[in-house]
Tab-separated table of C-alpha atoms in Angstrom:
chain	number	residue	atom	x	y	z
A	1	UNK	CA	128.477	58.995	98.574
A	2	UNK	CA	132.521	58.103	99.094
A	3	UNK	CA	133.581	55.347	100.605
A	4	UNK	CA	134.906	57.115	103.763
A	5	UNK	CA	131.560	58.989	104.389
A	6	UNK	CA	129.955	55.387	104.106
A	7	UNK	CA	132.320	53.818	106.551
A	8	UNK	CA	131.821	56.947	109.335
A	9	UNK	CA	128.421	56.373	108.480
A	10	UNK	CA	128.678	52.938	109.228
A	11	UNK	CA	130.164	53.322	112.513
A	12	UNK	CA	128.231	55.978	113.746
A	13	UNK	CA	125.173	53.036	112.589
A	14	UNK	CA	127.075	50.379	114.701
A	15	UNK	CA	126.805	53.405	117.834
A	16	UNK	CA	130.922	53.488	117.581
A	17	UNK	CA	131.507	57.421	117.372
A	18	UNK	CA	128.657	59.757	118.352
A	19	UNK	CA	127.076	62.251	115.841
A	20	UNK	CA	129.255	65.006	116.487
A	21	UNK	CA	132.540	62.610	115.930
A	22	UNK	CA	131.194	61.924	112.302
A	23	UNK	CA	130.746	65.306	111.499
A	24	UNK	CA	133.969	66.482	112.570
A	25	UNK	CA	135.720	63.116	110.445
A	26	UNK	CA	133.376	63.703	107.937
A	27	UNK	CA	134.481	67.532	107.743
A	28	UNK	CA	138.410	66.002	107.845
A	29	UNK	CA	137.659	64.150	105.272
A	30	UNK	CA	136.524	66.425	102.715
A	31	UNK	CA	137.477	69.842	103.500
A	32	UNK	CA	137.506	71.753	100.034
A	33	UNK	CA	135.117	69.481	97.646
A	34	UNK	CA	131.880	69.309	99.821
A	35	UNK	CA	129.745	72.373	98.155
A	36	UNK	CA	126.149	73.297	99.952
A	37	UNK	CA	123.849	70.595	97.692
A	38	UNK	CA	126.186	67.845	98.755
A	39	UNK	CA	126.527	69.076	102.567
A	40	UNK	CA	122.503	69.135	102.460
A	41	UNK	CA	122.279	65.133	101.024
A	42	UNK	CA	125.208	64.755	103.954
A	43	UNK	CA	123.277	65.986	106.805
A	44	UNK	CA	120.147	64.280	105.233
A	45	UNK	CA	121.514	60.816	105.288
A	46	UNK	CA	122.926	61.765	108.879
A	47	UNK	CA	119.419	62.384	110.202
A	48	UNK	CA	118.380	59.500	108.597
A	49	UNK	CA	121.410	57.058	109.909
A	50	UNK	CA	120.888	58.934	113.620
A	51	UNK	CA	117.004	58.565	113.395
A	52	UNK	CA	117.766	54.630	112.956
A	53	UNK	CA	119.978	54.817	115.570
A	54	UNK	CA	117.786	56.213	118.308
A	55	UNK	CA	114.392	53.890	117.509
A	56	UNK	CA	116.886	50.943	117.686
A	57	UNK	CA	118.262	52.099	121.194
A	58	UNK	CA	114.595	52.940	122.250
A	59	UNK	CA	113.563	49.296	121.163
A	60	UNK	CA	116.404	48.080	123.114
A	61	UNK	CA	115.813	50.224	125.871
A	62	UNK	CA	112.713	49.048	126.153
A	63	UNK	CA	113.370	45.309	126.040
A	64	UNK	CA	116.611	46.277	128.963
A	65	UNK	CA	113.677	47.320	130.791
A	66	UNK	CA	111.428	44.821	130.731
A	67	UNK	CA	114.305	42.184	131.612
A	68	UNK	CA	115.569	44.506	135.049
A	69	UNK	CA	112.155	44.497	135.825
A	70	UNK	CA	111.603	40.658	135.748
A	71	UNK	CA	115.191	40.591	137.391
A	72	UNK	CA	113.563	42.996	140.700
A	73	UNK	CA	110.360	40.905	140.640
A	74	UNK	CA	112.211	37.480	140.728
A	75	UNK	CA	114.231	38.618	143.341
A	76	UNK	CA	111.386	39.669	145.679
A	77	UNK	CA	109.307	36.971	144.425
A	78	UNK	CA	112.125	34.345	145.384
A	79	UNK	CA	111.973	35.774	148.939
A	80	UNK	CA	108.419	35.026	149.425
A	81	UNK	CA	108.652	31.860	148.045
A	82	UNK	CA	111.295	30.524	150.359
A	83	UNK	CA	108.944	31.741	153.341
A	84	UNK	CA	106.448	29.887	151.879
A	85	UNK	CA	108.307	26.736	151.480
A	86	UNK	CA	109.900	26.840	155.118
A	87	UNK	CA	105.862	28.060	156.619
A	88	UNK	CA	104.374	24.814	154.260
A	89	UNK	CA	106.979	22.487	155.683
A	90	UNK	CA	106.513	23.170	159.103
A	91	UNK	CA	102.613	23.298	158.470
A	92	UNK	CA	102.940	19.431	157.083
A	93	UNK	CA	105.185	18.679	160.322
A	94	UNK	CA	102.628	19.432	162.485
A	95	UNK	CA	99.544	18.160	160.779
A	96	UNK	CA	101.594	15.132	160.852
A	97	UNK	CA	102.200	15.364	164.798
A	98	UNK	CA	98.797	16.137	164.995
A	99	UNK	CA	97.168	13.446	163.634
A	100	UNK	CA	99.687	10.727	165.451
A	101	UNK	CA	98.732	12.583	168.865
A	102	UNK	CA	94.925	12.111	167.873
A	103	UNK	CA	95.549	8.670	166.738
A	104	UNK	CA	96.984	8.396	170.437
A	105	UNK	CA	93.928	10.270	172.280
A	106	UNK	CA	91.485	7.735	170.321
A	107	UNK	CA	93.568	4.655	171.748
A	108	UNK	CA	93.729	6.255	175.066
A	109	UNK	CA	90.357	6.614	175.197
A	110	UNK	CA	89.392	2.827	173.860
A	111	UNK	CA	91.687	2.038	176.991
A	112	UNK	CA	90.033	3.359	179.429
A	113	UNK	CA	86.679	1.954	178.287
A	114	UNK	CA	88.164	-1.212	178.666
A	115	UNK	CA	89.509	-0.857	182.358
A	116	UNK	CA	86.326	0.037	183.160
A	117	UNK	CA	84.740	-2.973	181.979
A	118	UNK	CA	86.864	-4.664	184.142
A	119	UNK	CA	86.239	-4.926	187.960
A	120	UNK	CA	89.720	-4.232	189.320
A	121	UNK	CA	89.386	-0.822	187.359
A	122	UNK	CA	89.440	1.421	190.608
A	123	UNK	CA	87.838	5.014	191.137
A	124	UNK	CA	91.438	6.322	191.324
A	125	UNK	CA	92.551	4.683	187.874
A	126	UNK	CA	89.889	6.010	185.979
A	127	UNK	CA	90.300	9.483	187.325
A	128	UNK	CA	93.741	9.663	186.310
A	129	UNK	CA	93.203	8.181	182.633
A	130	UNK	CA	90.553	11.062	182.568
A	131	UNK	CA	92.872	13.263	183.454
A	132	UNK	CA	95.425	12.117	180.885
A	133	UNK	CA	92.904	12.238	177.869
A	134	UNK	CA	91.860	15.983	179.046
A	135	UNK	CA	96.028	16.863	178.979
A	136	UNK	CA	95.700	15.272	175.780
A	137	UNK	CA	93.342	17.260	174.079
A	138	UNK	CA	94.796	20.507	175.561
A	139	UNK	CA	97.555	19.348	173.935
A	140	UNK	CA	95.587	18.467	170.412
A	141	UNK	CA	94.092	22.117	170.905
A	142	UNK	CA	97.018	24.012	171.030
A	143	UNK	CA	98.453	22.275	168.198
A	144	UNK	CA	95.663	22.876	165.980
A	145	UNK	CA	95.491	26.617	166.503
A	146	UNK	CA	99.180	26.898	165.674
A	147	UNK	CA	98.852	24.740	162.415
A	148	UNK	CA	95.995	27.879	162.077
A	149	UNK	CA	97.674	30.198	162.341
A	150	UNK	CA	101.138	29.175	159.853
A	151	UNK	CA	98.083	28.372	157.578
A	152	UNK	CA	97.334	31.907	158.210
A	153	UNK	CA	100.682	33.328	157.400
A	154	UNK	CA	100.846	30.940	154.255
A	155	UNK	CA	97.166	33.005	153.673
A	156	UNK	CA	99.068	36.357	153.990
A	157	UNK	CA	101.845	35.315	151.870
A	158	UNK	CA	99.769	33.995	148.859
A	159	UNK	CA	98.226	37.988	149.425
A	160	UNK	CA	100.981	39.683	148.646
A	161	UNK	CA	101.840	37.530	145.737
A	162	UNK	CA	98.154	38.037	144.068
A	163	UNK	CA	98.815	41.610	145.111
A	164	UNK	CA	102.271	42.000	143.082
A	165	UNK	CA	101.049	40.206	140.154
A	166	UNK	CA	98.002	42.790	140.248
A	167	UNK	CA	100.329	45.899	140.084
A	168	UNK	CA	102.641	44.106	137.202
A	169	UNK	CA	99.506	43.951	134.911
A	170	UNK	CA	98.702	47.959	135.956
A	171	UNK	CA	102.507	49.199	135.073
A	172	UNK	CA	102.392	47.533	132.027
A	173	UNK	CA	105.617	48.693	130.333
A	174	UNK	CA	107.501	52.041	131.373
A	175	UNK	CA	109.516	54.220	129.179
A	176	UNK	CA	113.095	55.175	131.341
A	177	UNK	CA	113.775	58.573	132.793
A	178	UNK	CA	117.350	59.367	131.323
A	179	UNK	CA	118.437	59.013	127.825
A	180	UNK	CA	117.794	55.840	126.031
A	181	UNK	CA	121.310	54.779	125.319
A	182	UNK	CA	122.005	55.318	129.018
A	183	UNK	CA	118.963	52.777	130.296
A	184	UNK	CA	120.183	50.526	127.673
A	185	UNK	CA	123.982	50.430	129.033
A	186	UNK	CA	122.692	50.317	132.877
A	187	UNK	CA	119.543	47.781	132.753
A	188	UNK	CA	122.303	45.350	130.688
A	189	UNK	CA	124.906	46.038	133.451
A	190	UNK	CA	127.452	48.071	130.922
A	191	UNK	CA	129.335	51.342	131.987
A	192	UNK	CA	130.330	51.702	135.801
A	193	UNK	CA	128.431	53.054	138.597
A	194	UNK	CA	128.332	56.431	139.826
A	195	UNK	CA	127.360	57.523	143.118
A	196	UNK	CA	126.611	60.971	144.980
A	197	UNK	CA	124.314	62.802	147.610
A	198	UNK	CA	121.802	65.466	147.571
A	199	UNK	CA	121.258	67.248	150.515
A	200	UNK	CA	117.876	68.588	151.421
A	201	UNK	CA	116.165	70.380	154.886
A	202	UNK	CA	113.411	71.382	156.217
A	203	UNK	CA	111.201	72.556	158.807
A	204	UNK	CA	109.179	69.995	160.793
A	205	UNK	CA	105.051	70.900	160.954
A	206	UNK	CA	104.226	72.338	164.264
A	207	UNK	CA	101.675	69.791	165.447
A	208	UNK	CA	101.630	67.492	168.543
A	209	UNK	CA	102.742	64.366	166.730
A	210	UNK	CA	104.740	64.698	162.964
A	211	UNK	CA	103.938	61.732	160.997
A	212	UNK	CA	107.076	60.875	159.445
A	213	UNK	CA	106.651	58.564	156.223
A	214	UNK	CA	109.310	56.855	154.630
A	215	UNK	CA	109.106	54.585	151.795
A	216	UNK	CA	112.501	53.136	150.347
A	217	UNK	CA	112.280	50.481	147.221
A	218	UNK	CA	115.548	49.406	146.374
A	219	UNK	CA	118.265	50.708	149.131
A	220	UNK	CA	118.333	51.032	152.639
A	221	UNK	CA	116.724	53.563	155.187
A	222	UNK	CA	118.069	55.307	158.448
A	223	UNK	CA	116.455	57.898	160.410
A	224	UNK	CA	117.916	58.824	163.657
A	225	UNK	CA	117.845	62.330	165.341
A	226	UNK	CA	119.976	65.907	164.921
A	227	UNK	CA	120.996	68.596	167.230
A	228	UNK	CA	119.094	71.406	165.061
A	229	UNK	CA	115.181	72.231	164.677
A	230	UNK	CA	115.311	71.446	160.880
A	231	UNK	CA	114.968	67.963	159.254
A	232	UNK	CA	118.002	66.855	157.106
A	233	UNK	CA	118.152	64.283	154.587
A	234	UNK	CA	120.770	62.831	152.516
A	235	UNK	CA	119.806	60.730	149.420
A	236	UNK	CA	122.472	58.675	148.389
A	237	UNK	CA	122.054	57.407	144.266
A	238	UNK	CA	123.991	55.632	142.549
A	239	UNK	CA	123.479	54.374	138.886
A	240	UNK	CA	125.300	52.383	136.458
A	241	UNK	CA	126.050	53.989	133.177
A	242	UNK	CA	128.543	55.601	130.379
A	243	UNK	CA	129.229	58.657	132.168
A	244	UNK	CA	128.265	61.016	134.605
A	245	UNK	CA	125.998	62.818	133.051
A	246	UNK	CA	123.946	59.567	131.840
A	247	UNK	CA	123.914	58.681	135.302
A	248	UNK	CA	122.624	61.849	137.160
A	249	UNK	CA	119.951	61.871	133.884
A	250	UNK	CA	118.765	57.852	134.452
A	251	UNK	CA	118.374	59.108	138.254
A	252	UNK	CA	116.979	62.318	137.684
A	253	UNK	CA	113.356	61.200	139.188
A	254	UNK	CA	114.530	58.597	141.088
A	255	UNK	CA	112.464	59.791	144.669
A	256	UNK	CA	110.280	62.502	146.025
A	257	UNK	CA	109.811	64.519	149.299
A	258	UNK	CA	106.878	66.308	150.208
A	259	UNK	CA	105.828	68.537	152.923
A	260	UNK	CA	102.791	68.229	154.393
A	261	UNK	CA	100.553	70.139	157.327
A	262	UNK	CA	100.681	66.617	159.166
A	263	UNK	CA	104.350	65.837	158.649
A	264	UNK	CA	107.187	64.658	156.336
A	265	UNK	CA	106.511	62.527	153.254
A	266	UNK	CA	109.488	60.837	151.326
A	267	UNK	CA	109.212	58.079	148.633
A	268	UNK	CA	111.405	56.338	146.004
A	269	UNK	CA	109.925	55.751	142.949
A	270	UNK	CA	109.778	52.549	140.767
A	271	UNK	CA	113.814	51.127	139.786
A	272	UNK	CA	114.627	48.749	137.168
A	273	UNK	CA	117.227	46.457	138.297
A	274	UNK	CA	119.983	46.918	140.325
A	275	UNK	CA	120.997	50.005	138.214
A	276	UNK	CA	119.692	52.342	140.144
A	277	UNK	CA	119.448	52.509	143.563
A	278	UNK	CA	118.478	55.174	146.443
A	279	UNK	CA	119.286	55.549	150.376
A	280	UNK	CA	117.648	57.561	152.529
A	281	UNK	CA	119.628	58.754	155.357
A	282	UNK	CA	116.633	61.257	157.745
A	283	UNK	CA	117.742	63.204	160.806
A	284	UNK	CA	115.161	64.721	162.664
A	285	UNK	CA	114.937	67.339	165.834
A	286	UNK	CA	115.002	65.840	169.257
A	287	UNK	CA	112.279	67.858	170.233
A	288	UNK	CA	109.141	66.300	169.008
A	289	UNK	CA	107.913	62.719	169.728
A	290	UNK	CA	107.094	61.379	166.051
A	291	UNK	CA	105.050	58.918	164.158
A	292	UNK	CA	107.080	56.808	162.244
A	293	UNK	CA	105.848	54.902	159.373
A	294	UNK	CA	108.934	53.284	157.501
A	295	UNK	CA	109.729	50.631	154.846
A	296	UNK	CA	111.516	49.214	152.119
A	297	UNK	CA	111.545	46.640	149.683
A	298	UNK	CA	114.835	45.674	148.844
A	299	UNK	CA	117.097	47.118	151.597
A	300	UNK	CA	117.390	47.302	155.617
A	301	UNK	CA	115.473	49.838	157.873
A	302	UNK	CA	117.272	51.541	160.886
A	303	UNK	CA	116.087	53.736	163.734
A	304	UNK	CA	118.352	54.918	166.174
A	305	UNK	CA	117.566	57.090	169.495
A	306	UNK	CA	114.043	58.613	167.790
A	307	UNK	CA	111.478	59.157	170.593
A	308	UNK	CA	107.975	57.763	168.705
A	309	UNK	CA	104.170	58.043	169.893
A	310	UNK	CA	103.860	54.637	167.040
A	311	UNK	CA	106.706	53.105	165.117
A	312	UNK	CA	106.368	51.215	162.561
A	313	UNK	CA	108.882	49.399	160.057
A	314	UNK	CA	109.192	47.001	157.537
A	315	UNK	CA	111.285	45.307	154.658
A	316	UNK	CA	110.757	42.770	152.172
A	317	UNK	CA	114.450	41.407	152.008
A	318	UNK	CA	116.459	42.939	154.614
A	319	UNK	CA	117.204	43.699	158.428
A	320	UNK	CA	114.922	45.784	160.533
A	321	UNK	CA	116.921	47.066	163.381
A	322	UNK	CA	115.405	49.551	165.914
A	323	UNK	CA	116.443	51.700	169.152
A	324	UNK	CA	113.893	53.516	170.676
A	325	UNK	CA	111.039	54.310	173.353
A	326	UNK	CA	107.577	53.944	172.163
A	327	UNK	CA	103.761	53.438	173.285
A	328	UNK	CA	103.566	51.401	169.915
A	329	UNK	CA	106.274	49.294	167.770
A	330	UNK	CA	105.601	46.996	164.743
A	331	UNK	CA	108.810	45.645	163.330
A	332	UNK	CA	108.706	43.030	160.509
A	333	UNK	CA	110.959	41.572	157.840
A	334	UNK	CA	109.796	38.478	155.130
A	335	UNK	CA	113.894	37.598	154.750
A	336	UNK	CA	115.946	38.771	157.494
A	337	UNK	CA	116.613	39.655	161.075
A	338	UNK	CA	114.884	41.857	162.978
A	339	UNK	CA	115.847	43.561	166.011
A	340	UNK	CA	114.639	46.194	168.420
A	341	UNK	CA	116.466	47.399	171.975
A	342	UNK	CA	114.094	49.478	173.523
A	343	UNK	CA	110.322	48.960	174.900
A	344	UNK	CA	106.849	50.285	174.432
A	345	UNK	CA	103.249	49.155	175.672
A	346	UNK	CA	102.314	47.358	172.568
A	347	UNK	CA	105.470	45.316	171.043
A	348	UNK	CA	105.016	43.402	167.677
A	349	UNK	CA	107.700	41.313	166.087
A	350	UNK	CA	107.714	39.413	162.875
A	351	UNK	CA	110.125	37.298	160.319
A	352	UNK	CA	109.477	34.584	158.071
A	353	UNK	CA	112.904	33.400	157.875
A	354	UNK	CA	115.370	35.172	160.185
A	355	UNK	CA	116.030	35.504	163.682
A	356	UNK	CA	114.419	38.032	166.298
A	357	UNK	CA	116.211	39.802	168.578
A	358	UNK	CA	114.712	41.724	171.614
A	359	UNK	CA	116.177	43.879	174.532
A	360	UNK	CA	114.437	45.697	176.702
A	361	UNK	CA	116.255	47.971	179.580
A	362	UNK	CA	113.105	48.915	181.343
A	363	UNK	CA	109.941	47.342	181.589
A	364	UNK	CA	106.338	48.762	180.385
A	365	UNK	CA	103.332	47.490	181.213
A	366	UNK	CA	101.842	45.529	177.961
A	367	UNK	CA	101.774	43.187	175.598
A	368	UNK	CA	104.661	42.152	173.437
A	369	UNK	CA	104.483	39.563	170.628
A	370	UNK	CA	107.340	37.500	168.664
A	371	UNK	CA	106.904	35.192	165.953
A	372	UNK	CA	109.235	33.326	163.433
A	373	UNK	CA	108.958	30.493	161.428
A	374	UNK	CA	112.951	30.041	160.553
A	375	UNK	CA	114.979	31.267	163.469
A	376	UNK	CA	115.938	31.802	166.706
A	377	UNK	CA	114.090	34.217	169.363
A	378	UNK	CA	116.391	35.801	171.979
A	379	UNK	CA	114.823	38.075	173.860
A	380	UNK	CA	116.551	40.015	177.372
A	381	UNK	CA	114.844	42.146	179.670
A	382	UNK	CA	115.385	44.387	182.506
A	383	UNK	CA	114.752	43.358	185.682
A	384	UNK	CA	111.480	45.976	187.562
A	385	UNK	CA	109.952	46.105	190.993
A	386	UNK	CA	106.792	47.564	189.569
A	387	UNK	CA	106.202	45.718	186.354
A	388	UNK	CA	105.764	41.675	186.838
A	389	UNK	CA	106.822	39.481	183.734
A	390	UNK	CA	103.939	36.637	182.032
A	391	UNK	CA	105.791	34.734	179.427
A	392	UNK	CA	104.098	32.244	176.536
A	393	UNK	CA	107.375	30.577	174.783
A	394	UNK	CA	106.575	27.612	172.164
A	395	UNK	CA	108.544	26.252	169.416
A	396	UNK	CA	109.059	22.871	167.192
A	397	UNK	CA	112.730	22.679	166.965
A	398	UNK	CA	115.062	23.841	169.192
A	399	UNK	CA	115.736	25.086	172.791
A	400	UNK	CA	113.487	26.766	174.933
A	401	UNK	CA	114.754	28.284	178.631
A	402	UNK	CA	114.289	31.369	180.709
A	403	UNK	CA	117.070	31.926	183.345
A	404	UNK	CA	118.465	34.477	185.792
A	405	UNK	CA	115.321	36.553	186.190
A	406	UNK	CA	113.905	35.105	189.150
A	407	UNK	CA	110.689	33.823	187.358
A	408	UNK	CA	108.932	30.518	188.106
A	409	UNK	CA	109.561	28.670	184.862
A	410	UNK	CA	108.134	25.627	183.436
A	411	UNK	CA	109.228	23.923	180.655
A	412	UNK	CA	107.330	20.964	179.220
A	413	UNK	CA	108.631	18.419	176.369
A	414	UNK	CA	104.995	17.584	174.676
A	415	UNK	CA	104.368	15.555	171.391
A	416	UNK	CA	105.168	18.358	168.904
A	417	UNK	CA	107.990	20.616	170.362
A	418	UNK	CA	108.261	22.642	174.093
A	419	UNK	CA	106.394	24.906	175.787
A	420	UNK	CA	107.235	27.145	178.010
A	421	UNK	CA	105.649	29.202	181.091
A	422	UNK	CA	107.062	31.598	183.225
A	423	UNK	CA	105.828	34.441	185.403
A	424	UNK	CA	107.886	37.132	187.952
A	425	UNK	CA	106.795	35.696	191.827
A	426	UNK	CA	105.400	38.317	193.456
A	427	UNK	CA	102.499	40.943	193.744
A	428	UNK	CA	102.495	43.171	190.951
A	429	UNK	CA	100.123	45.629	189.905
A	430	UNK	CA	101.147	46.073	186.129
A	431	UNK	CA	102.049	43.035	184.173
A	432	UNK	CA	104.105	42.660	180.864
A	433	UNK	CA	102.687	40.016	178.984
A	434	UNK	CA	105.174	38.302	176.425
A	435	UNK	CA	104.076	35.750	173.801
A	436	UNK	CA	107.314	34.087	171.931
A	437	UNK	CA	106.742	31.670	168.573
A	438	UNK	CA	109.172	29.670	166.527
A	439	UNK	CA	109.053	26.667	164.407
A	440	UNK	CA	112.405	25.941	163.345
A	441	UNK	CA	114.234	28.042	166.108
A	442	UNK	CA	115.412	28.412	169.743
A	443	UNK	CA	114.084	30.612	172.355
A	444	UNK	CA	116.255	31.830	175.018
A	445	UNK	CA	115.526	34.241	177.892
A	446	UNK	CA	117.923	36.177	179.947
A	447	UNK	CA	118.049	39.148	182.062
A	448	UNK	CA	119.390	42.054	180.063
A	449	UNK	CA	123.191	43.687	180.490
């Protein structure tokens, strides 16, 4: 073998030139004194030197994966962990409280044995100690069952975790969709990225309620409505490799949509890294009233003007942010805001560690829930003549008020935090009944604009 065909060897070895760049050098080379036994031993050492060169990029490949993977999972994993820590301090703040407001009952107590021993302890004095101790252990009450329940969301939390590692020991390892050089270039963060759409439609199921399920992993999700009968959706990829081609093949698999006799199914599949990525952008007919079941892992969740029977939506790290009319809504984030304008008989809203925001321009007769650990609550609602307003407002830190509503309000400073009670004045014969939580947060109530 010449020294030229070893050094275009070489460098198609070291993944410099591709295979067809060494044959054409290779055929520049030595035009007139390759004859058909040497051309064979040429091609033979070529398959040999491009053989090497593909189990070395699969190795590599497989190693690129491995590392996004742990990159995806650390990410997700840091979220959680952060809740945890901000849910485990404020657990440890109020066990804290809670055992100097118990230390306080007991001495209260030994008090008022002792003014009873006493003769100038009067009827009237040791009705209102009584009364004192019994505000007292309200108070001890109340604190313990919120120390349950952050005990219970640190419970939900550890869940998920056992529940992640479970489905890391089931995947195991996973061989990439596109070529191998192109996994190799994206998980490592090489090439550039590439981005386009695909366009698909459909016709919705003709049934009272679609069930509409969405389920986004890493990129954001939007459903909102369209002037047509057909559904529309636009998935937006974008990967990170060599070329074009590399990219469209590492995304080739990246999601799925199915049809079903209920309803509309759409899912992205399993990305490593940031590499890859896929947004789902739904528009559905105005004429139906849906069920919406939506989430994401890695990327916000928006619904805009959709008319829904049950809503519910979810992220992992991201916003949730919601506009719509519905007998049902659950809304709930781990890391980041969550926010809903609308209203619906049943009204559920959750973060770890972000801030809830709530508007309501009419009123519905229900229930409606809000809970943080890390953030403010602002929540404005609509004044009604038919629909009276029962509000529950507690936090640790922070503000609590309700103002311009014409409700009777009362706000109390206790041991650990405020409370705060407020109800419409009036005779109503359908009440709204609002619950509000933070621990490190404000809560402010307004009438809405």
């Amino acid at each position: 073998m010449g020294e030229e065909t070893k050094m275009i060897l070489e460098m198609l070895r070291d993944g410099k030139i591709t295979a067809d760049e060494a044959t054409r050098l290779l055929n520049a080379a030595q035009p007139a004194r390759r004859t058909h036994e040497s051309e064979g031993a040429f091609f033979s050492d070529l398959r040999d030197v491009a053989s090497e060169v593909v189990q070395r990029a699969r190795k590599e490949a497989k190693e690129a994966v491995r590392r996004a993977n742990e990159i995806l999972r650390e990410e997700q994993r840091g979220a959680r962990e952060q809740a945890r820590e901000l849910a485990e301090e404020a657990r440890d703040e109020m066990r804290e409280k809670l055992r100097e407001a118990k230390q306080r009952l007991k001495e209260m107590r030994r008090e008022l044995k002792q003014r009873l021993r006493h003769e100038s302890a009067t009827a009237d004095l040791a009705e209102e100690t009584e009364e004192e101790i019994e505000s007292m252990q309200d108070e001890i009450d109340e604190m313990q069952d919120e120390v349950e329940e952050i005990e219970d969301e640190l419970e939900e939390l550890e869940e998920e975790e056992e529940e992640e590692e479970e489905d890391e020991d089931e995947e195991g390892h996973c061989e990439p969709t596109g070529g191998v050089l192109a996994s190799v270039i994206s998980a490592l963060g090489g090439g550039q990225t590439y981005n386009w759409q695909e366009n698909l439609s459909g016709e919705i199921p003709n049934v009272p309620v679609p069930h509409i399920v969405v389920r986004g992993v890493n990129g954001r999700v939007i459903v909102e409505l369209t002037d047509d009968a057909k559904w529309h959706l636009t998935a937006e990829k974008s990967a990170r490799a060599a070329n074009a081609a590399e990219a469209k093949a590492l995304s080739r698999n990246l999601y799925s949509v199915e049809t079903t006799a209920e309803g509309l199914v759409i899912a992205a599949k399993q990305v490593f890294g940031q590499a890859r990525a896929v947004n789902f952008h739904l528009r559905l007919p105005q004429n139906h009233i849906y069920d919406l079941d939506l989430s994401a892992v890695n990327g916000s969740v928006r619904v805009k003007g959709v008319a829904a029977k049950r809503l519910r939506a979810s992220t992992t790290n991201g916003q949730v942010a919601v506009e719509s009319m519905a007998s049902e809504i659950s809304l709930s984030s781990v890391n980041g805001r969550v926010e809903l304008y609308g209203a619906a008989a049943s009204v559920a809203c959750r973060t770890v560690n972000g801030s809830l925001s709530v508007t309501c321009p009419t009123l519905h007769a229900g229930t409606m829930a809000l809970d943080t650990v890390n953030g403010s609550i602002t929540l404005r609602l609509a004044n009604s003549q038919d629909v009276g307003v029962k509000i529950k407002g507690a936090n640790v830190h922070g503000s609590v008020e309700a103002e311009g509503l014409g409700l009777k309000v009362d706000v109390v400073r206790h041991t650990v935090g405020r409370k705060l009670r407020a109800e419409s004045e009036g005779d109503f014969s359908a009440w709204l009944e609002i619950e509000a939580k933070s621990v490190h947060g404000s809560i402010n109530i307004a009438p809405a604009r």
